[in-house]
């Protein structure tokens, strides 16, 4: 009996312990849920804070961008104002320079025929496009009749930088020299930068080499004669007294041909006088900036600004190579030199003309390549080397034809 009571009591205590354990477990679960909820709330609060900070940063960046945009707009407006002022000053300066140019040309006792703008307008029929035969860097060229003579009138583009200076140089040079291989300046209109030349019926060497308008190819004999004449005209400029004249823009587009394929050098607007004391020396005349046409400019002159008569020799070399290949100037010296080394020289020659005199043409090409040497000192002398060799080749072909 006593044992039963003790067992009952133990059973009751066990039940109490079990209930307490269940309650404790429930309480622990509730505490865990509370903890997890608290952590979620803390995480939400952290994320909300970060989002608020990010939003604030975005707003700050937007405000900064708006301020910078406003400042940039202000700077652009100031720059536009400055540009307008500079443009006005430039226009004023250009007008003053134009007037000075006119004064210089008119009052330097230069003998040339002066035309009024009215005479030019009448001759060109108001600059009628139907009379336009070309357009270069200087401006359009019109073929017309003036003083009962067929002429070419070159008109200065009003927007051309240093155009007035080129006009003045052209008049100064061509009015004081005469040579059968220099284009003849018949007159000018200084008020509007118009230049009146003799008309050259066969146009430029460039147009004929590349057969513009489906023109016939230039015969080999004529090509070598043209090369000799170009060198003759160039030597005339280089031997000018008291100071040599460097052309600075020798290229096929600036060599004109008359009806008999006699060649004449034109466009001396970029030409510069070089002190005779340094013309052929290693110490050359320094220019502030290289001028000319890409692919024809002496690399040494382009890099250093040092100008000498041998600067023209490089350009002449490229022109000579074009005369026999009728190819563009870019990389032409390398192309010809490589062809000679590989024995493929004939493949680079102008195939539109038959019966090429290979031996003479090869000698011609080797001379041209020497002219294209990168250093001035490595290029041959025009008077003592280049001209005699060109004359020799030209004479051989003349004799062969006879």
mmCIF file of N, CA and C in Angstrom, residues 129-243:
data_model
loop_
_atom_site.group_PDB
_atom_site.id
_atom_site.type_symbol
_atom_site.label_atom_id
_atom_site.label_comp_id
_atom_site.label_asym_id
_atom_site.label_seq_id
_atom_site.Cartn_x
_atom_site.Cartn_y
_atom_site.Cartn_z
ATOM 1 N N UNK A 129 29.881 79.342 -113.073
ATOM 2 C CA UNK A 129 30.414 77.983 -112.900
ATOM 3 C C UNK A 129 30.693 77.292 -114.232
ATOM 4 N N UNK A 130 30.002 77.724 -115.285
ATOM 5 C CA UNK A 130 30.217 77.116 -116.604
ATOM 6 C C UNK A 130 31.632 77.395 -117.114
ATOM 7 N N UNK A 131 32.251 78.442 -116.593
ATOM 8 C CA UNK A 131 33.607 78.801 -117.011
ATOM 9 C C UNK A 131 34.672 78.246 -116.064
ATOM 10 N N UNK A 132 34.235 77.620 -114.988
ATOM 11 C CA UNK A 132 35.192 77.111 -113.997
ATOM 12 C C UNK A 132 35.871 75.847 -114.523
ATOM 13 N N UNK A 133 37.196 75.813 -114.488
ATOM 14 C CA UNK A 133 37.940 74.652 -114.998
ATOM 15 C C UNK A 133 38.649 73.885 -113.882
ATOM 16 N N UNK A 134 38.524 74.366 -112.672
ATOM 17 C CA UNK A 134 39.171 73.654 -111.566
ATOM 18 C C UNK A 134 39.065 74.434 -110.280
ATOM 19 N N UNK A 135 39.528 73.796 -109.218
ATOM 20 C CA UNK A 135 39.540 74.457 -107.910
ATOM 21 C C UNK A 135 40.655 73.853 -107.074
ATOM 22 N N UNK A 136 41.524 74.714 -106.575
ATOM 23 C CA UNK A 136 42.626 74.254 -105.732
ATOM 24 C C UNK A 136 42.484 74.788 -104.326
ATOM 25 N N UNK A 137 43.571 74.672 -103.566
ATOM 26 C CA UNK A 137 43.540 75.147 -102.192
ATOM 27 C C UNK A 137 43.347 76.646 -102.104
ATOM 28 N N UNK A 138 43.830 77.378 -103.123
ATOM 29 C CA UNK A 138 43.726 78.833 -103.124
ATOM 30 C C UNK A 138 42.305 79.284 -103.425
ATOM 31 N N UNK A 139 41.648 78.578 -104.336
ATOM 32 C CA UNK A 139 40.300 78.956 -104.731
ATOM 33 C C UNK A 139 39.977 78.454 -106.128
ATOM 34 N N UNK A 140 38.810 78.829 -106.676
ATOM 35 C CA UNK A 140 38.404 78.360 -108.003
ATOM 36 C C UNK A 140 39.212 79.009 -109.125
ATOM 37 N N UNK A 141 39.287 78.291 -110.266
ATOM 38 C CA UNK A 141 40.005 78.798 -111.438
ATOM 39 C C UNK A 141 39.031 78.840 -112.611
ATOM 40 N N UNK A 142 38.998 79.979 -113.307
ATOM 41 C CA UNK A 142 38.080 80.175 -114.434
ATOM 42 C C UNK A 142 38.875 80.373 -115.728
ATOM 43 N N UNK A 143 38.408 79.748 -116.799
ATOM 44 C CA UNK A 143 38.993 79.965 -118.126
ATOM 45 C C UNK A 143 38.132 80.979 -118.859
ATOM 46 N N UNK A 144 38.781 82.035 -119.362
ATOM 47 C CA UNK A 144 38.017 83.083 -120.035
ATOM 48 C C UNK A 144 38.946 83.861 -120.970
ATOM 49 N N UNK A 145 38.409 84.925 -121.555
ATOM 50 C CA UNK A 145 39.193 85.787 -122.444
ATOM 51 C C UNK A 145 39.296 87.168 -121.816
ATOM 52 N N UNK A 146 40.510 87.674 -121.727
ATOM 53 C CA UNK A 146 40.759 88.996 -121.147
ATOM 54 C C UNK A 146 41.803 89.686 -122.010
ATOM 55 N N UNK A 147 41.521 90.891 -122.426
ATOM 56 C CA UNK A 147 42.420 91.622 -123.333
ATOM 57 C C UNK A 147 42.717 90.808 -124.593
ATOM 58 N N UNK A 148 41.671 90.149 -125.126
ATOM 59 C CA UNK A 148 41.765 89.353 -126.355
ATOM 60 C C UNK A 148 42.725 88.161 -126.211
ATOM 61 N N UNK A 149 42.936 87.721 -124.992
ATOM 62 C CA UNK A 149 43.839 86.594 -124.724
ATOM 63 C C UNK A 149 43.123 85.566 -123.856
ATOM 64 N N UNK A 150 43.287 84.285 -124.205
ATOM 65 C CA UNK A 150 42.716 83.226 -123.362
ATOM 66 C C UNK A 150 43.547 83.134 -122.084
ATOM 67 N N UNK A 151 42.877 83.259 -120.946
ATOM 68 C CA UNK A 151 43.591 83.288 -119.666
ATOM 69 C C UNK A 151 42.919 82.351 -118.660
ATOM 70 N N UNK A 152 43.643 82.102 -117.583
ATOM 71 C CA UNK A 152 43.086 81.388 -116.424
ATOM 72 C C UNK A 152 43.100 82.360 -115.255
ATOM 73 N N UNK A 153 41.939 82.546 -114.633
ATOM 74 C CA UNK A 153 41.831 83.477 -113.503
ATOM 75 C C UNK A 153 41.606 82.681 -112.224
ATOM 76 N N UNK A 154 42.519 82.854 -111.283
ATOM 77 C CA UNK A 154 42.414 82.171 -109.989
ATOM 78 C C UNK A 154 41.883 83.176 -108.974
ATOM 79 N N UNK A 155 40.817 82.791 -108.273
ATOM 80 C CA UNK A 155 40.134 83.717 -107.357
ATOM 81 C C UNK A 155 40.339 83.258 -105.917
ATOM 82 N N UNK A 156 40.828 84.148 -105.088
ATOM 83 C CA UNK A 156 41.092 83.831 -103.680
ATOM 84 C C UNK A 156 39.812 83.512 -102.927
ATOM 85 N N UNK A 157 39.822 82.377 -102.213
ATOM 86 C CA UNK A 157 38.696 82.042 -101.337
ATOM 87 C C UNK A 157 38.718 82.980 -100.142
ATOM 88 N N UNK A 158 37.576 83.615 -99.805
ATOM 89 C CA UNK A 158 37.568 84.586 -98.703
ATOM 90 C C UNK A 158 37.869 83.968 -97.347
ATOM 91 N N UNK A 159 37.629 82.656 -97.192
ATOM 92 C CA UNK A 159 37.845 82.007 -95.894
ATOM 93 C C UNK A 159 39.226 81.368 -95.783
ATOM 94 N N UNK A 160 40.094 81.575 -96.765
ATOM 95 C CA UNK A 160 41.394 80.914 -96.772
ATOM 96 C C UNK A 160 42.354 81.590 -95.801
ATOM 97 N N UNK A 161 42.867 80.791 -94.850
ATOM 98 C CA UNK A 161 43.846 81.319 -93.902
ATOM 99 C C UNK A 161 45.128 81.677 -94.655
ATOM 100 N N UNK A 162 45.679 82.852 -94.390
ATOM 101 C CA UNK A 162 46.909 83.345 -95.017
ATOM 102 C C UNK A 162 46.769 83.501 -96.527
ATOM 103 N N UNK A 163 45.533 83.554 -97.028
ATOM 104 C CA UNK A 163 45.334 83.677 -98.466
ATOM 105 C C UNK A 163 45.922 84.950 -99.035
ATOM 106 N N UNK A 164 45.737 86.063 -98.307
ATOM 107 C CA UNK A 164 46.278 87.333 -98.793
ATOM 108 C C UNK A 164 47.793 87.278 -98.890
ATOM 109 N N UNK A 165 48.406 86.567 -97.922
ATOM 110 C CA UNK A 165 49.857 86.439 -97.928
ATOM 111 C C UNK A 165 50.319 85.640 -99.152
ATOM 112 N N UNK A 166 49.560 84.577 -99.473
ATOM 113 C CA UNK A 166 49.900 83.771 -100.654
ATOM 114 C C UNK A 166 49.749 84.599 -101.926
ATOM 115 N N UNK A 167 48.680 85.414 -101.964
ATOM 116 C CA UNK A 167 48.459 86.285 -103.119
ATOM 117 C C UNK A 167 49.641 87.226 -103.299
ATOM 118 N N UNK A 168 50.038 87.855 -102.198
ATOM 119 C CA UNK A 168 51.143 88.807 -102.263
ATOM 120 C C UNK A 168 52.426 88.124 -102.727
ATOM 121 N N UNK A 169 52.700 86.939 -102.178
ATOM 122 C CA UNK A 169 53.922 86.222 -102.545
ATOM 123 C C UNK A 169 53.909 85.825 -104.014
ATOM 124 N N UNK A 170 52.746 85.387 -104.498
ATOM 125 C CA UNK A 170 52.619 84.983 -105.905
ATOM 126 C C UNK A 170 52.928 86.164 -106.823
ATOM 127 N N UNK A 171 52.355 87.318 -106.493
ATOM 128 C CA UNK A 171 52.584 88.508 -107.323
ATOM 129 C C UNK A 171 54.039 88.960 -107.230
ATOM 130 N N UNK A 172 54.566 88.974 -106.004
ATOM 131 C CA UNK A 172 55.947 89.423 -105.809
ATOM 132 C C UNK A 172 56.932 88.553 -106.588
ATOM 133 N N UNK A 173 56.721 87.239 -106.553
ATOM 134 C CA UNK A 173 57.660 86.324 -107.218
ATOM 135 C C UNK A 173 57.484 86.357 -108.732
ATOM 136 N N UNK A 174 56.241 86.110 -109.192
ATOM 137 C CA UNK A 174 56.026 85.948 -110.633
ATOM 138 C C UNK A 174 56.138 87.257 -111.408
ATOM 139 N N UNK A 175 56.018 88.393 -110.724
ATOM 140 C CA UNK A 175 56.155 89.675 -111.419
ATOM 141 C C UNK A 175 57.609 90.065 -111.608
ATOM 142 N N UNK A 176 58.492 89.417 -110.865
ATOM 143 C CA UNK A 176 59.903 89.810 -110.925
ATOM 144 C C UNK A 176 60.781 88.764 -111.605
ATOM 145 N N UNK A 177 60.179 87.658 -112.065
ATOM 146 C CA UNK A 177 60.983 86.628 -112.737
ATOM 147 C C UNK A 177 60.332 86.237 -114.058
ATOM 148 N N UNK A 178 61.148 85.798 -114.986
ATOM 149 C CA UNK A 178 60.666 85.264 -116.257
ATOM 150 C C UNK A 178 61.502 84.040 -116.598
ATOM 151 N N UNK A 179 60.840 82.939 -116.888
ATOM 152 C CA UNK A 179 61.551 81.713 -117.259
ATOM 153 C C UNK A 179 60.593 80.849 -118.061
ATOM 154 N N UNK A 180 61.073 80.180 -119.105
ATOM 155 C CA UNK A 180 60.172 79.367 -119.938
ATOM 156 C C UNK A 180 59.496 78.222 -119.196
ATOM 157 N N UNK A 181 60.020 77.849 -118.031
ATOM 158 C CA UNK A 181 59.403 76.762 -117.263
ATOM 159 C C UNK A 181 58.754 77.251 -115.975
ATOM 160 N N UNK A 182 58.435 78.544 -115.943
ATOM 161 C CA UNK A 182 57.638 79.125 -114.857
ATOM 162 C C UNK A 182 56.374 79.706 -115.476
ATOM 163 N N UNK A 183 55.227 79.452 -114.854
ATOM 164 C CA UNK A 183 53.970 79.946 -115.399
ATOM 165 C C UNK A 183 54.009 81.474 -115.469
ATOM 166 N N UNK A 184 53.384 82.037 -116.491
ATOM 167 C CA UNK A 184 53.433 83.479 -116.719
ATOM 168 C C UNK A 184 52.234 84.160 -116.065
ATOM 169 N N UNK A 185 52.519 85.090 -115.151
ATOM 170 C CA UNK A 185 51.467 85.898 -114.527
ATOM 171 C C UNK A 185 51.201 87.105 -115.422
ATOM 172 N N UNK A 186 49.962 87.217 -115.917
ATOM 173 C CA UNK A 186 49.616 88.316 -116.820
ATOM 174 C C UNK A 186 49.125 89.540 -116.069
ATOM 175 N N UNK A 187 48.591 89.335 -114.871
ATOM 176 C CA UNK A 187 48.079 90.458 -114.103
ATOM 177 C C UNK A 187 47.385 89.990 -112.841
ATOM 178 N N UNK A 188 46.828 90.965 -112.109
ATOM 179 C CA UNK A 188 46.159 90.619 -110.851
ATOM 180 C C UNK A 188 45.184 91.712 -110.466
ATOM 181 N N UNK A 189 44.237 91.320 -109.624
ATOM 182 C CA UNK A 189 43.298 92.278 -109.029
ATOM 183 C C UNK A 189 43.551 92.246 -107.522
ATOM 184 N N UNK A 190 44.388 93.160 -106.992
ATOM 185 C CA UNK A 190 44.780 93.095 -105.579
ATOM 186 C C UNK A 190 43.627 93.289 -104.608
ATOM 187 N N UNK A 191 42.588 94.041 -105.017
ATOM 188 C CA UNK A 191 41.470 94.282 -104.092
ATOM 189 C C UNK A 191 40.758 92.997 -103.687
ATOM 190 N N UNK A 192 40.691 92.026 -104.585
ATOM 191 C CA UNK A 192 39.953 90.793 -104.292
ATOM 192 C C UNK A 192 40.804 89.532 -104.477
ATOM 193 N N UNK A 193 42.117 89.702 -104.553
ATOM 194 C CA UNK A 193 42.996 88.540 -104.603
ATOM 195 C C UNK A 193 42.839 87.680 -105.838
ATOM 196 N N UNK A 194 42.574 88.280 -106.996
ATOM 197 C CA UNK A 194 42.438 87.520 -108.252
ATOM 198 C C UNK A 194 43.767 87.542 -109.012
ATOM 199 N N UNK A 195 44.180 86.377 -109.502
ATOM 200 C CA UNK A 195 45.430 86.250 -110.250
ATOM 201 C C UNK A 195 45.119 85.807 -111.677
ATOM 202 N N UNK A 196 45.704 86.476 -112.650
ATOM 203 C CA UNK A 196 45.441 86.192 -114.063
ATOM 204 C C UNK A 196 46.697 85.588 -114.688
ATOM 205 N N UNK A 197 46.578 84.339 -115.164
ATOM 206 C CA UNK A 197 47.712 83.620 -115.748
ATOM 207 C C UNK A 197 47.469 83.323 -117.226
ATOM 208 N N UNK A 198 48.562 82.994 -117.923
ATOM 209 C CA UNK A 198 48.413 82.412 -119.251
ATOM 210 C C UNK A 198 47.668 81.086 -119.098
ATOM 211 N N UNK A 199 46.816 80.774 -120.060
ATOM 212 C CA UNK A 199 46.070 79.515 -119.973
ATOM 213 C C UNK A 199 46.914 78.377 -120.524
ATOM 214 N N UNK A 200 46.997 77.299 -119.752
ATOM 215 C CA UNK A 200 47.776 76.119 -120.151
ATOM 216 C C UNK A 200 46.799 75.045 -120.616
ATOM 217 N N UNK A 201 46.806 74.772 -121.917
ATOM 218 C CA UNK A 201 45.750 73.960 -122.538
ATOM 219 C C UNK A 201 45.660 72.532 -122.013
ATOM 220 N N UNK A 202 46.784 71.954 -121.621
ATOM 221 C CA UNK A 202 46.757 70.565 -121.152
ATOM 222 C C UNK A 202 46.594 70.437 -119.637
ATOM 223 N N UNK A 203 46.290 71.543 -118.986
ATOM 224 C CA UNK A 203 46.003 71.482 -117.555
ATOM 225 C C UNK A 203 47.203 71.083 -116.725
ATOM 226 N N UNK A 204 46.942 70.407 -115.613
ATOM 227 C CA UNK A 204 48.031 70.042 -114.705
ATOM 228 C C UNK A 204 48.619 68.681 -115.056
ATOM 229 N N UNK A 205 49.864 68.486 -114.652
ATOM 230 C CA UNK A 205 50.520 67.187 -114.837
ATOM 231 C C UNK A 205 49.738 66.101 -114.103
ATOM 232 N N UNK A 206 49.185 66.440 -112.960
ATOM 233 C CA UNK A 206 48.390 65.469 -112.194
ATOM 234 C C UNK A 206 47.200 64.967 -113.014
ATOM 235 N N UNK A 207 46.470 65.897 -113.635
ATOM 236 C CA UNK A 207 45.298 65.500 -114.432
ATOM 237 C C UNK A 207 45.688 64.619 -115.612
ATOM 238 N N UNK A 208 46.825 64.919 -116.218
ATOM 239 C CA UNK A 208 47.241 64.136 -117.396
ATOM 240 C C UNK A 208 47.810 62.770 -116.991
ATOM 241 N N UNK A 209 48.532 62.705 -115.888
ATOM 242 C CA UNK A 209 49.058 61.409 -115.435
ATOM 243 C C UNK A 209 47.931 60.457 -115.072
ATOM 244 N N UNK A 210 46.904 61.014 -114.421
ATOM 245 C CA UNK A 210 45.779 60.173 -114.004
ATOM 246 C C UNK A 210 44.631 60.205 -115.018
ATOM 247 N N UNK A 211 44.925 60.804 -116.191
ATOM 248 C CA UNK A 211 44.036 60.768 -117.362
ATOM 249 C C UNK A 211 42.621 61.259 -117.037
ATOM 250 N N UNK A 212 42.566 62.415 -116.406
ATOM 251 C CA UNK A 212 41.277 63.030 -116.110
ATOM 252 C C UNK A 212 40.538 63.326 -117.411
ATOM 253 N N UNK A 213 39.236 63.055 -117.424
ATOM 254 C CA UNK A 213 38.447 63.267 -118.634
ATOM 255 C C UNK A 213 38.806 62.293 -119.738
ATOM 256 N N UNK A 214 39.378 61.155 -119.356
ATOM 257 C CA UNK A 214 39.768 60.109 -120.316
ATOM 258 C C UNK A 214 40.772 60.634 -121.350
ATOM 259 N N UNK A 215 41.663 61.517 -120.897
ATOM 260 C CA UNK A 215 42.675 62.063 -121.808
ATOM 261 C C UNK A 215 43.708 60.986 -122.139
ATOM 262 N N UNK A 216 44.384 61.110 -123.284
ATOM 263 C CA UNK A 216 45.371 60.086 -123.676
ATOM 264 C C UNK A 216 46.577 60.114 -122.739
ATOM 265 N N UNK A 217 47.247 58.980 -122.561
ATOM 266 C CA UNK A 217 48.433 58.954 -121.694
ATOM 267 C C UNK A 217 49.578 59.752 -122.303
ATOM 268 N N UNK A 218 50.441 60.274 -121.454
ATOM 269 C CA UNK A 218 51.591 61.044 -121.932
ATOM 270 C C UNK A 218 52.662 60.076 -122.442
ATOM 271 N N UNK A 219 53.164 60.267 -123.671
ATOM 272 C CA UNK A 219 54.223 59.386 -124.204
ATOM 273 C C UNK A 219 55.478 59.446 -123.329
ATOM 274 N N UNK A 220 56.276 58.373 -123.376
ATOM 275 C CA UNK A 220 57.471 58.296 -122.540
ATOM 276 C C UNK A 220 58.436 59.433 -122.838
ATOM 277 N N UNK A 221 58.643 59.750 -124.104
ATOM 278 C CA UNK A 221 59.576 60.820 -124.460
ATOM 279 C C UNK A 221 59.156 62.132 -123.808
ATOM 280 N N UNK A 222 57.857 62.426 -123.854
ATOM 281 C CA UNK A 222 57.354 63.658 -123.250
ATOM 282 C C UNK A 222 57.517 63.650 -121.729
ATOM 283 N N UNK A 223 57.349 62.480 -121.130
ATOM 284 C CA UNK A 223 57.471 62.390 -119.665
ATOM 285 C C UNK A 223 58.879 62.774 -119.212
ATOM 286 N N UNK A 224 59.882 62.255 -119.914
ATOM 287 C CA UNK A 224 61.256 62.561 -119.518
ATOM 288 C C UNK A 224 61.600 64.024 -119.818
ATOM 289 N N UNK A 225 61.028 64.563 -120.885
ATOM 290 C CA UNK A 225 61.242 65.983 -121.199
ATOM 291 C C UNK A 225 60.596 66.861 -120.126
ATOM 292 N N UNK A 226 59.389 66.482 -119.693
ATOM 293 C CA UNK A 226 58.689 67.218 -118.634
ATOM 294 C C UNK A 226 59.516 67.215 -117.348
ATOM 295 N N UNK A 227 60.078 66.055 -117.005
ATOM 296 C CA UNK A 227 60.897 65.945 -115.792
ATOM 297 C C UNK A 227 62.095 66.888 -115.865
ATOM 298 N N UNK A 228 62.748 66.919 -117.036
ATOM 299 C CA UNK A 228 63.908 67.803 -117.214
ATOM 300 C C UNK A 228 63.488 69.268 -117.085
ATOM 301 N N UNK A 229 62.345 69.619 -117.666
ATOM 302 C CA UNK A 229 61.878 71.011 -117.611
ATOM 303 C C UNK A 229 61.518 71.421 -116.182
ATOM 304 N N UNK A 230 60.900 70.515 -115.435
ATOM 305 C CA UNK A 230 60.561 70.815 -114.034
ATOM 306 C C UNK A 230 61.836 71.113 -113.246
ATOM 307 N N UNK A 231 62.839 70.253 -113.426
ATOM 308 C CA UNK A 231 64.107 70.441 -112.715
ATOM 309 C C UNK A 231 64.779 71.746 -113.134
ATOM 310 N N UNK A 232 64.651 72.096 -114.418
ATOM 311 C CA UNK A 232 65.230 73.347 -114.919
ATOM 312 C C UNK A 232 64.563 74.551 -114.253
ATOM 313 N N UNK A 233 63.231 74.531 -114.192
ATOM 314 C CA UNK A 233 62.511 75.624 -113.543
ATOM 315 C C UNK A 233 62.830 75.720 -112.064
ATOM 316 N N UNK A 234 62.968 74.569 -111.420
ATOM 317 C CA UNK A 234 63.271 74.551 -109.987
ATOM 318 C C UNK A 234 64.671 75.101 -109.723
ATOM 319 N N UNK A 235 65.621 74.720 -110.581
ATOM 320 C CA UNK A 235 66.983 75.241 -110.427
ATOM 321 C C UNK A 235 66.995 76.757 -110.596
ATOM 322 N N UNK A 236 66.170 77.260 -111.502
ATOM 323 C CA UNK A 236 66.063 78.709 -111.698
ATOM 324 C C UNK A 236 65.638 79.391 -110.397
ATOM 325 N N UNK A 237 64.661 78.813 -109.700
ATOM 326 C CA UNK A 237 64.222 79.380 -108.414
ATOM 327 C C UNK A 237 65.342 79.308 -107.378
ATOM 328 N N UNK A 238 66.026 78.172 -107.347
ATOM 329 C CA UNK A 238 67.076 77.971 -106.336
ATOM 330 C C UNK A 238 68.297 78.857 -106.579
ATOM 331 N N UNK A 239 68.490 79.297 -107.835
ATOM 332 C CA UNK A 239 69.647 80.143 -108.155
ATOM 333 C C UNK A 239 69.277 81.620 -108.214
ATOM 334 N N UNK A 240 68.082 81.935 -107.752
ATOM 335 C CA UNK A 240 67.612 83.327 -107.772
ATOM 336 C C UNK A 240 68.547 84.208 -106.945
ATOM 337 N N UNK A 241 68.817 85.397 -107.451
ATOM 338 C CA UNK A 241 69.681 86.348 -106.758
ATOM 339 C C UNK A 241 68.841 87.521 -106.225
ATOM 340 N N UNK A 242 69.176 88.074 -105.081
ATOM 341 C CA UNK A 242 70.331 87.721 -104.236
ATOM 342 C C UNK A 242 70.076 86.528 -103.311
ATOM 343 N N UNK A 243 68.806 86.094 -103.212
ATOM 344 C CA UNK A 243 68.496 84.990 -102.305
ATOM 345 C C UNK A 243 67.764 83.872 -103.039
#
